[in-house]
Tab-separated table of C-alpha atoms in Angstrom:
chain	number	residue	atom	x	y	z
A	934	MET	CA	-24.997	11.583	32.164
A	935	SER	CA	-25.389	10.499	35.776
A	936	VAL	CA	-26.555	6.984	36.530
A	937	LYS	CA	-28.017	6.026	39.882
A	938	MET	CA	-27.546	2.563	41.313
A	939	LEU	CA	-30.790	0.653	41.367
A	940	ALA	CA	-31.894	-1.904	43.872
A	941	PRO	CA	-32.147	-5.528	42.733
A	942	SER	CA	-35.502	-6.425	41.277
A	943	PRO	CA	-36.593	-10.042	40.846
A	944	ARG	CA	-38.975	-8.970	38.096
A	945	LEU	CA	-36.162	-7.523	35.944
A	946	GLY	CA	-34.152	-10.718	36.171
A	947	PHE	CA	-30.689	-9.122	36.172
A	948	MET	CA	-28.290	-7.534	38.621
A	949	PRO	CA	-27.983	-3.723	39.009
A	950	SER	CA	-24.391	-3.800	37.750
A	951	ARG	CA	-25.565	-5.249	34.452
A	952	LEU	CA	-28.168	-2.519	34.067
A	953	LEU	CA	-25.519	0.066	34.884
A	954	ASN	CA	-23.241	-1.300	32.150
A	955	VAL	CA	-26.071	-1.140	29.608
A	956	LEU	CA	-26.849	2.485	30.455
A	957	VAL	CA	-23.197	3.526	30.317
A	958	ALA	CA	-22.731	1.770	26.968
A	959	SER	CA	-25.828	3.521	25.589
A	960	ASN	CA	-24.446	6.868	26.688
A	961	ARG	CA	-21.162	6.154	24.908
A	962	CYS	CA	-23.016	5.206	21.701
A	963	VAL	CA	-24.916	8.501	21.723
A	964	ARG	CA	-21.647	10.405	22.090
A	965	CYS	CA	-20.130	8.426	19.197
A	966	LEU	CA	-22.944	9.570	16.921
A	967	HIS	CA	-21.957	13.196	17.473
A	968	ARG	CA	-18.211	12.614	17.201
A	969	LYS	CA	-16.520	13.552	13.936
A	970	THR	CA	-14.632	10.562	12.588
A	971	THR	CA	-11.413	11.273	10.700
A	972	LEU	CA	-10.798	8.636	8.050
A	973	PRO	CA	-7.296	8.019	6.710
A	974	VAL	CA	-6.339	9.710	3.466
A	975	PRO	CA	-5.259	7.095	0.886
A	976	SER	CA	-1.999	7.533	-0.953
A	977	PRO	CA	-2.075	8.398	-4.663
A	978	THR	CA	-1.241	5.567	-7.050
A	979	PRO	CA	0.917	5.636	-10.195
A	980	PHE	CA	-2.223	5.648	-12.362
A	981	VAL	CA	-4.023	8.183	-10.130
A	982	PRO	CA	-1.324	10.607	-8.960
A	983	ASP	CA	-3.422	13.744	-8.388
A	984	VAL	CA	-6.861	15.306	-7.960
A	985	GLN	CA	-7.242	16.130	-11.649
A	986	THR	CA	-6.717	12.518	-12.707
A	987	PHE	CA	-9.041	11.111	-10.048
A	988	LEU	CA	-11.911	13.399	-11.028
A	989	THR	CA	-11.241	12.719	-14.720
A	990	LEU	CA	-11.464	8.972	-14.205
A	991	ILE	CA	-14.714	8.918	-12.228
A	992	GLY	CA	-16.468	10.950	-14.904
A	993	ARG	CA	-19.868	12.669	-14.703
A	994	ASP	CA	-18.113	15.949	-15.472
A	995	MET	CA	-16.540	15.976	-11.996
A	996	VAL	CA	-13.236	17.182	-13.443
A	997	LYS	CA	-14.678	20.700	-13.721
A	998	HIS	CA	-14.392	20.908	-9.914
A	999	ALA	CA	-10.669	20.045	-9.827
A	1000	SER	CA	-9.570	23.630	-9.142
A	1001	LYS	CA	-11.721	23.742	-5.991
A	1002	PHE	CA	-9.492	21.274	-4.162
A	1003	GLU	CA	-6.230	22.677	-2.840
A	1004	SER	CA	-4.625	19.276	-2.389
A	1005	TRP	CA	-5.103	15.514	-2.454
A	1006	ASP	CA	-5.710	15.560	1.313
A	1007	LYS	CA	-8.524	18.083	0.888
A	1008	LEU	CA	-10.196	15.916	-1.719
A	1009	PHE	CA	-10.376	12.991	0.703
A	1010	SER	CA	-11.096	14.855	3.934
A	1011	LEU	CA	-13.823	17.429	3.181
A	1012	THR	CA	-17.293	16.616	4.482
A	1013	SER	CA	-20.456	16.676	2.409
A	1014	ALA	CA	-21.377	20.074	3.857
A	1015	GLU	CA	-17.942	21.454	2.998
A	1016	LEU	CA	-18.238	20.074	-0.536
A	1017	ARG	CA	-21.572	21.854	-0.840
A	1018	ASP	CA	-19.956	25.101	0.292
A	1019	LEU	CA	-17.382	24.641	-2.481
A	1020	GLY	CA	-20.230	24.652	-4.990
A	1021	ILE	CA	-20.359	20.959	-5.855
A	1022	GLU	CA	-24.012	20.608	-6.777
A	1023	PRO	CA	-26.495	18.954	-7.047
A	1024	THR	CA	-26.575	16.594	-4.072
A	1025	ARG	CA	-26.242	13.480	-6.236
A	1026	GLN	CA	-22.880	14.784	-7.483
A	1027	ARG	CA	-21.586	15.073	-3.929
A	1028	ARG	CA	-22.870	11.614	-3.091
A	1029	TYR	CA	-21.202	10.225	-6.186
A	1030	LEU	CA	-17.875	11.817	-5.236
A	1031	LEU	CA	-18.147	10.568	-1.645
A	1032	ARG	CA	-18.930	7.058	-2.861
A	1033	TRP	CA	-15.896	6.968	-5.151
A	1034	ARG	CA	-13.706	8.427	-2.411
A	1035	GLU	CA	-14.655	5.557	-0.125
A	1036	LYS	CA	-14.065	2.958	-2.848
A	1037	PHE	CA	-10.607	4.368	-3.560
A	1038	ARG	CA	-9.856	4.494	0.154
A	1039	ARG	CA	-10.638	0.756	0.331
A	1040	GLY	CA	-8.441	-0.038	-2.666
A	1041	ILE	CA	-11.333	-0.619	-5.084
A	1042	TYR	CA	-10.190	0.794	-8.428
A	1043	GLY	CA	-11.366	0.845	-11.994
A	1044	PRO	CA	-9.263	-0.357	-14.954
A	1045	GLY	CA	-5.603	0.591	-14.530
A	1046	GLY	CA	-5.876	1.670	-10.912
A	1047	ASP	CA	-3.697	-1.199	-9.645
A	1048	LEU	CA	-0.851	-0.675	-12.127
A	1049	ASP	CA	2.657	0.143	-10.913
A	1050	HIS	CA	4.551	1.281	-14.030
A	1051	VAL	CA	2.801	4.346	-15.449
A	1052	VAL	CA	4.338	7.242	-17.371
A	1053	ASN	CA	2.260	10.376	-17.990
A	1054	GLY	CA	-0.968	8.448	-17.536
A	1055	VAL	CA	0.029	5.618	-19.901
A	1056	ALA	CA	1.033	2.042	-19.041
A	1057	GLN	CA	1.682	-1.179	-20.909
A	1058	LEU	CA	0.252	-4.628	-20.237
A	1059	ARG	CA	1.853	-7.627	-21.891
A	1060	VAL	CA	1.373	-11.399	-21.912
A	1061	VAL	CA	4.680	-13.155	-21.217
A	1062	GLU	CA	5.981	-16.597	-20.320
A	1063	VAL	CA	7.474	-17.129	-16.872
A	1064	PRO	CA	8.811	-20.291	-15.214
A	1065	ALA	CA	6.035	-22.366	-13.718
A	1066	GLU	CA	6.261	-23.413	-10.088
A	1067	THR	CA	7.960	-26.729	-9.493
A	1068	PRO	CA	6.358	-29.437	-7.328
A	1069	LYS	CA	8.899	-28.624	-4.574
A	1070	GLN	CA	7.889	-24.957	-4.610
A	1071	ASN	CA	4.245	-25.915	-4.398
A	1072	ALA	CA	4.955	-28.178	-1.431
A	1073	ASP	CA	6.863	-25.391	0.322
A	1074	ASN	CA	3.820	-23.178	-0.117
A	1075	GLY	CA	1.577	-25.838	1.364
A	1076	ASP	CA	-0.047	-26.522	-2.009
A	1077	SER	CA	-0.385	-30.100	-3.174
A	1078	THR	CA	-1.534	-29.096	-6.678
A	1079	PRO	CA	0.884	-30.377	-9.359
A	1080	ALA	CA	2.847	-27.697	-11.211
A	1081	VAL	CA	1.945	-26.876	-14.800
A	1082	THR	CA	4.675	-28.263	-17.031
A	1083	ALA	CA	3.257	-27.684	-20.501
A	1084	SER	CA	0.165	-26.477	-22.351
A	1085	ALA	CA	-1.049	-25.877	-25.867
A	1086	THR	CA	-0.019	-22.227	-25.704
A	1087	SER	CA	3.092	-22.174	-23.521
A	1088	SER	CA	6.479	-23.856	-23.559
A	1089	PRO	CA	7.263	-26.766	-21.213
A	1090	GLY	CA	7.958	-25.581	-17.681
A	1091	THR	CA	6.400	-22.153	-18.224
A	1092	LYS	CA	3.064	-20.429	-17.868
A	1093	LYS	CA	1.504	-17.297	-19.371
A	1094	VAL	CA	0.902	-14.270	-17.165
A	1095	ILE	CA	0.090	-10.596	-17.619
A	1096	VAL	CA	2.759	-8.127	-16.542
A	1097	ASN	CA	2.791	-4.355	-16.281
A	1098	LEU	CA	5.625	-2.515	-18.053
A	1099	PRO	CA	6.447	1.109	-18.878
A	1100	PRO	CA	4.750	2.167	-22.131
A	1101	ASP	CA	7.976	2.176	-24.168
A	1102	ALA	CA	9.310	-1.205	-22.942
A	1103	THR	CA	9.814	-3.897	-25.588
A	1104	GLY	CA	10.788	-6.858	-23.409
A	1105	TYR	CA	10.338	-8.359	-19.978
A	1106	GLN	CA	13.017	-9.738	-17.672
A	1107	HIS	CA	11.527	-12.061	-15.092
A	1108	ASN	CA	12.663	-11.601	-11.494
A	1109	PRO	CA	11.509	-14.481	-9.247
A	1110	SER	CA	11.878	-12.297	-6.147
A	1111	ASN	CA	9.146	-9.937	-7.385
A	1112	PRO	CA	5.704	-11.495	-6.868
A	1113	LEU	CA	3.423	-11.491	-9.892
A	1114	LYS	CA	0.180	-9.547	-9.659
A	1115	LYS	CA	-3.260	-10.114	-11.104
A	1116	TYR	CA	-4.714	-6.959	-12.591
A	1117	ALA	CA	-8.395	-6.185	-12.234
A	1118	GLN	CA	-10.537	-6.804	-15.346
A	1119	MET	CA	-7.529	-7.975	-17.382
A	1120	LYS	CA	-7.293	-11.544	-18.636
A	1121	ILE	CA	-5.513	-13.719	-21.174
A	1122	HIS	CA	-7.638	-14.502	-24.220
A	1123	ARG	CA	-7.001	-17.392	-26.614
A	1124	GLY	CA	-3.748	-18.330	-24.972
A	1125	SER	CA	-1.616	-15.279	-25.755
A	1126	MET	CA	-3.835	-12.226	-26.270
A	1127	ILE	CA	-4.605	-9.711	-23.564
A	1128	LYS	CA	-8.205	-8.662	-23.119
A	1129	GLY	CA	-9.701	-5.904	-20.987
A	1130	PRO	CA	-11.464	-2.526	-21.096
A	1131	TYR	CA	-9.815	0.542	-22.603
A	1132	LEU	CA	-6.865	-1.394	-24.032
A	1133	GLN	CA	-5.166	-0.266	-27.247
A	1134	GLN	CA	-3.249	-3.089	-28.897
A	1135	ILE	CA	0.363	-2.409	-29.799
A	1136	LYS	CA	1.055	-3.058	-33.476
A	1137	GLY	CA	3.202	-6.055	-34.279
A	1138	THR	CA	2.472	-7.934	-31.031
A	1139	ASN	CA	-0.484	-10.019	-32.299
A	1140	GLY	CA	-2.588	-8.806	-29.412
A	1141	SER	CA	-0.132	-9.893	-26.708
A	1142	ALA	CA	0.661	-6.313	-25.649
A	1143	ALA	CA	-1.512	-3.251	-25.226
A	1144	LEU	CA	-1.455	0.258	-23.816
A	1145	ILE	CA	-3.935	1.684	-21.344
A	1146	ARG	CA	-4.189	5.395	-20.714
A	1147	VAL	CA	-6.255	7.730	-18.545
A	1148	VAL	CA	-9.538	8.512	-20.302
A	1149	GLU	CA	-12.367	10.748	-19.152
A	1150	GLY	CA	-15.050	8.682	-17.422
A	1151	MET	CA	-13.339	5.283	-17.678
A	1152	TRP	CA	-14.267	4.541	-14.048
A	1153	GLU	CA	-17.701	6.123	-14.266
A	1154	ASP	CA	-20.647	4.315	-12.714
A	1155	LYS	CA	-23.106	4.545	-15.560
A	1156	GLN	CA	-26.492	5.913	-14.612
A	1157	GLY	CA	-29.588	3.951	-15.517
A	1158	HIS	CA	-32.204	5.468	-17.770
A	1159	LYS	CA	-35.954	5.329	-17.507
A	1160	VAL	CA	-37.827	3.302	-20.097
A	1161	ASP	CA	-41.326	4.517	-20.948
A	1162	GLY	CA	-41.485	6.824	-17.962
A	1163	GLY	CA	-40.110	4.553	-15.280
A	1164	GLU	CA	-41.480	1.514	-13.517
A	1165	ARG	CA	-44.533	3.137	-11.913
A	1166	ARG	CA	-45.741	4.941	-15.046
A	1167	ARG	CA	-44.673	2.317	-17.566
A	1168	ALA	CA	-48.086	0.612	-17.928
A	1169	GLU	CA	-49.873	3.945	-18.310
A	1170	VAL	CA	-47.418	5.272	-20.893
A	1171	ARG	CA	-47.549	2.076	-22.961
A	1172	ALA	CA	-51.360	1.930	-22.805
A	1173	LYS	CA	-51.599	5.494	-24.134
A	1174	ARG	CA	-49.129	4.631	-26.885
A	1175	ARG	CA	-51.139	1.576	-27.970
A	1176	SER	CA	-54.316	3.652	-27.948
A	1177	ALA	CA	-52.672	6.300	-30.138
A	1178	GLU	CA	-51.384	3.627	-32.527
A	1179	ARG	CA	-54.883	2.117	-32.833
A	1180	ARG	CA	-56.419	5.519	-33.605
A	1181	ALA	CA	-53.727	6.197	-36.179
A	1182	GLY	CA	-54.283	2.765	-37.746
A	1183	SER	CA	-58.035	3.242	-38.005
A	1184	GLY	CA	-57.573	6.613	-39.634
A	1185	SER	CA	-59.548	8.422	-36.959
């Protein structure tokens, strides 16, 4: 796109160089619209190691398309048109897959997606006691909040946290050099019980330990359902129903 220098105009109120910059920037924006952007392919996680597992987790029967993807990179790099050519129909299915691809790319997972110790799609979560931070440690971290020294559910100088262990582990050895994580949708209930979706309590632990495993549709965004024909037809549908009920009640 060629841009000619314009003479200064008092009516425009700006210098020709400024106008030139605006026109050049507009030209660049138009070119950006037609440029194919290559987004980074996220790495698999211990809970989501392959295409089959990813499609199983997001549900809506997407797992039936697993064989159409040659690799993990293909799953996260194909365009909507290329997905259509693979036979992923209807359009809402492609949009759903693209939406979950972007969420995963941004590190937004469903239950279990942020776990580190997973064996064959199964992991353990357990409530344990770890040493609480001392006042000196808090000060070093720039935090003036007093350390927790005791509570009704934990021993003095400790606090309760949720840790991720291999499914067959029976104990936890605390390592202060490994930072503790908070796991999405998992929380401590009633002081020592672990609570969260898709958890299966381990017998003999009084609810303090549970397993979580890959299940079909456990990350699925549930679709809404129309009630009485949907919002626009709701009044009409309900009026006809009341009319029918009145006729039935009058015996006509």
